[in-house]
Tab-separated table of C-alpha atoms in Angstrom:
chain	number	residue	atom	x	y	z
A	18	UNK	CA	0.000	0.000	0.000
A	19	UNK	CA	0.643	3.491	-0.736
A	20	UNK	CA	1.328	6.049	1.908
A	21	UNK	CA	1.066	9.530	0.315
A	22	UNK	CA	3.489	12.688	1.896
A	23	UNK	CA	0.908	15.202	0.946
A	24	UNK	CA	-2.710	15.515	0.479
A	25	UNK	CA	-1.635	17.170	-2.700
A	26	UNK	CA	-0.524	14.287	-4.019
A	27	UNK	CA	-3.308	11.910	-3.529
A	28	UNK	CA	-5.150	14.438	-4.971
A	29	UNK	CA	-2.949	14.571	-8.041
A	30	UNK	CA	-3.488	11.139	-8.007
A	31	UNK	CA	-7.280	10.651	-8.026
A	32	UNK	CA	-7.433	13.824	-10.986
A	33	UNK	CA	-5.279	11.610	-13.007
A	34	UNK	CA	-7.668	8.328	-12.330
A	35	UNK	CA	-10.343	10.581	-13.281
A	36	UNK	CA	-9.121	11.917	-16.232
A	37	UNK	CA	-7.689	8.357	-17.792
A	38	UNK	CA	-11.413	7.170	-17.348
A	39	UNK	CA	-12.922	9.899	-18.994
A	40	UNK	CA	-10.355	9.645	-21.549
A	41	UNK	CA	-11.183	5.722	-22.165
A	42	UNK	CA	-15.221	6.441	-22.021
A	43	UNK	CA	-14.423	8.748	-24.665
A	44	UNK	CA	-12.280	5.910	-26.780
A	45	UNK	CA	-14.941	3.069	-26.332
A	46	UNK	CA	-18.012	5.728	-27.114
A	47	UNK	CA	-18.246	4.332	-30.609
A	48	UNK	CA	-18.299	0.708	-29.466
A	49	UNK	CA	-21.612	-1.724	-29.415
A	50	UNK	CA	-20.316	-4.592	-27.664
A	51	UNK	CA	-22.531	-5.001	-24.761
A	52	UNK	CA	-20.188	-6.453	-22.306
A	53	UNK	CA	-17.804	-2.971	-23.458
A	54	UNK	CA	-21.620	-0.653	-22.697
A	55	UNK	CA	-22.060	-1.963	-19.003
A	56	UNK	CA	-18.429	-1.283	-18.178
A	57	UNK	CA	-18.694	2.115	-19.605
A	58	UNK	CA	-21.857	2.496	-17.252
A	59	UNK	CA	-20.382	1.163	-13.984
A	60	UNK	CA	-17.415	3.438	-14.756
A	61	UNK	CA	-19.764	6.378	-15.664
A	62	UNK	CA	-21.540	5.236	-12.023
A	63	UNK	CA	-18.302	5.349	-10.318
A	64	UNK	CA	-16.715	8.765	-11.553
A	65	UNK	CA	-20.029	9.892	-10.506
A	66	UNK	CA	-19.892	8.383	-7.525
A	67	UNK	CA	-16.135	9.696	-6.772
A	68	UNK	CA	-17.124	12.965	-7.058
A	69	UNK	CA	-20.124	13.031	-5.092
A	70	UNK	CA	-17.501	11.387	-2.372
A	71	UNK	CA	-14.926	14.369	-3.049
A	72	UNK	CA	-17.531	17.232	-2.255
A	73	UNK	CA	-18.711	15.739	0.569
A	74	UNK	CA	-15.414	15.401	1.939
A	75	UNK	CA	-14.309	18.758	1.337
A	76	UNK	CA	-17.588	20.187	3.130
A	77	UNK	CA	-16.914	18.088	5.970
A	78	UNK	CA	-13.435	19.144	5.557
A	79	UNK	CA	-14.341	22.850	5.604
A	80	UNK	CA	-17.011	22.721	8.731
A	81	UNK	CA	-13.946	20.868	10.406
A	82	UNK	CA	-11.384	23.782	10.052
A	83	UNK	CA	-14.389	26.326	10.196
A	84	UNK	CA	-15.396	24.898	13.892
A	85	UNK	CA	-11.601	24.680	15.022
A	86	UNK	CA	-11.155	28.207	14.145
A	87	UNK	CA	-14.052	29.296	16.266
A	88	UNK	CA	-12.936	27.754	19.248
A	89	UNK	CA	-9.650	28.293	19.214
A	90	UNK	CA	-11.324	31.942	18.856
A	91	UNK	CA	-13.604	31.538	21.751
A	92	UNK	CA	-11.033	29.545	24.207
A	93	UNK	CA	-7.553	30.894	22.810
A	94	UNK	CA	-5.927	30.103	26.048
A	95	UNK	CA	-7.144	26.809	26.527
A	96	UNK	CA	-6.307	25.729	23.099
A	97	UNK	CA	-2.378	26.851	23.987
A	98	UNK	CA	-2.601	25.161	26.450
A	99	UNK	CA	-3.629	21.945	25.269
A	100	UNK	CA	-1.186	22.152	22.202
A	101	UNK	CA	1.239	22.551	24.228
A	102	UNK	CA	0.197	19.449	26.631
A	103	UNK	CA	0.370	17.444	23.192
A	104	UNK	CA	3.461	18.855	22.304
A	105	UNK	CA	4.971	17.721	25.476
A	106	UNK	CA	3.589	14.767	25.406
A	107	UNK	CA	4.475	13.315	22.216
A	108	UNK	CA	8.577	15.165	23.027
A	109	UNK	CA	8.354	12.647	25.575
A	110	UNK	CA	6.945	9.590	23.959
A	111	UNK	CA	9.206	10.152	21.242
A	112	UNK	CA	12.332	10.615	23.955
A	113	UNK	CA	11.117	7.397	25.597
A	114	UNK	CA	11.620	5.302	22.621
A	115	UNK	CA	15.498	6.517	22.154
């Protein structure tokens, strides 16, 4: 399995996807074979169904960062203060192992 460094990149990733099977929908358009017209339908299903999966992850994505904001806003001392806990904790996790 894949582990990706950046979000960039598995989104880089899934545009490609997208693109090479909209670029082979386009290629078999012309064929009759029915065998080759439910493929292009569950493909045509699932490109669909990608991007339906995309925007909801980016809205959930957004509310995410959107809430965070506002309460680090509200409770800006508190929130220092538990970054730093979690700061210091994982220093010393990571210290432990050494």
């Amino acid at each position: 399995m894949t582990r990706y460094e950046t979000p960039n990149a598995l989104r880089h990733d899934a545009h490609t996807l997208a693109d090479d099977a909209r670029a082979l929908l386009d290629a078999t358009a012309e064929m009759t074979d029915e065998k080759v017209a439910e493929a292009r339908q569950r493909l045509e299903e699932a490109l669909n169904s990608g991007k339906q999966t995309y925007a909801r992850l980016q809205e959930k994505a957004t509310q995410g960062a959107k809430a965070a904001d506002q309460a680090i806003r509200t409770h800006p001392y508190q929130s220092i203060a538990i970054a730093f806990g979690v700061g210091a904790l994982l220093g010393f996790l990571v210290n432990r192992r050494d």
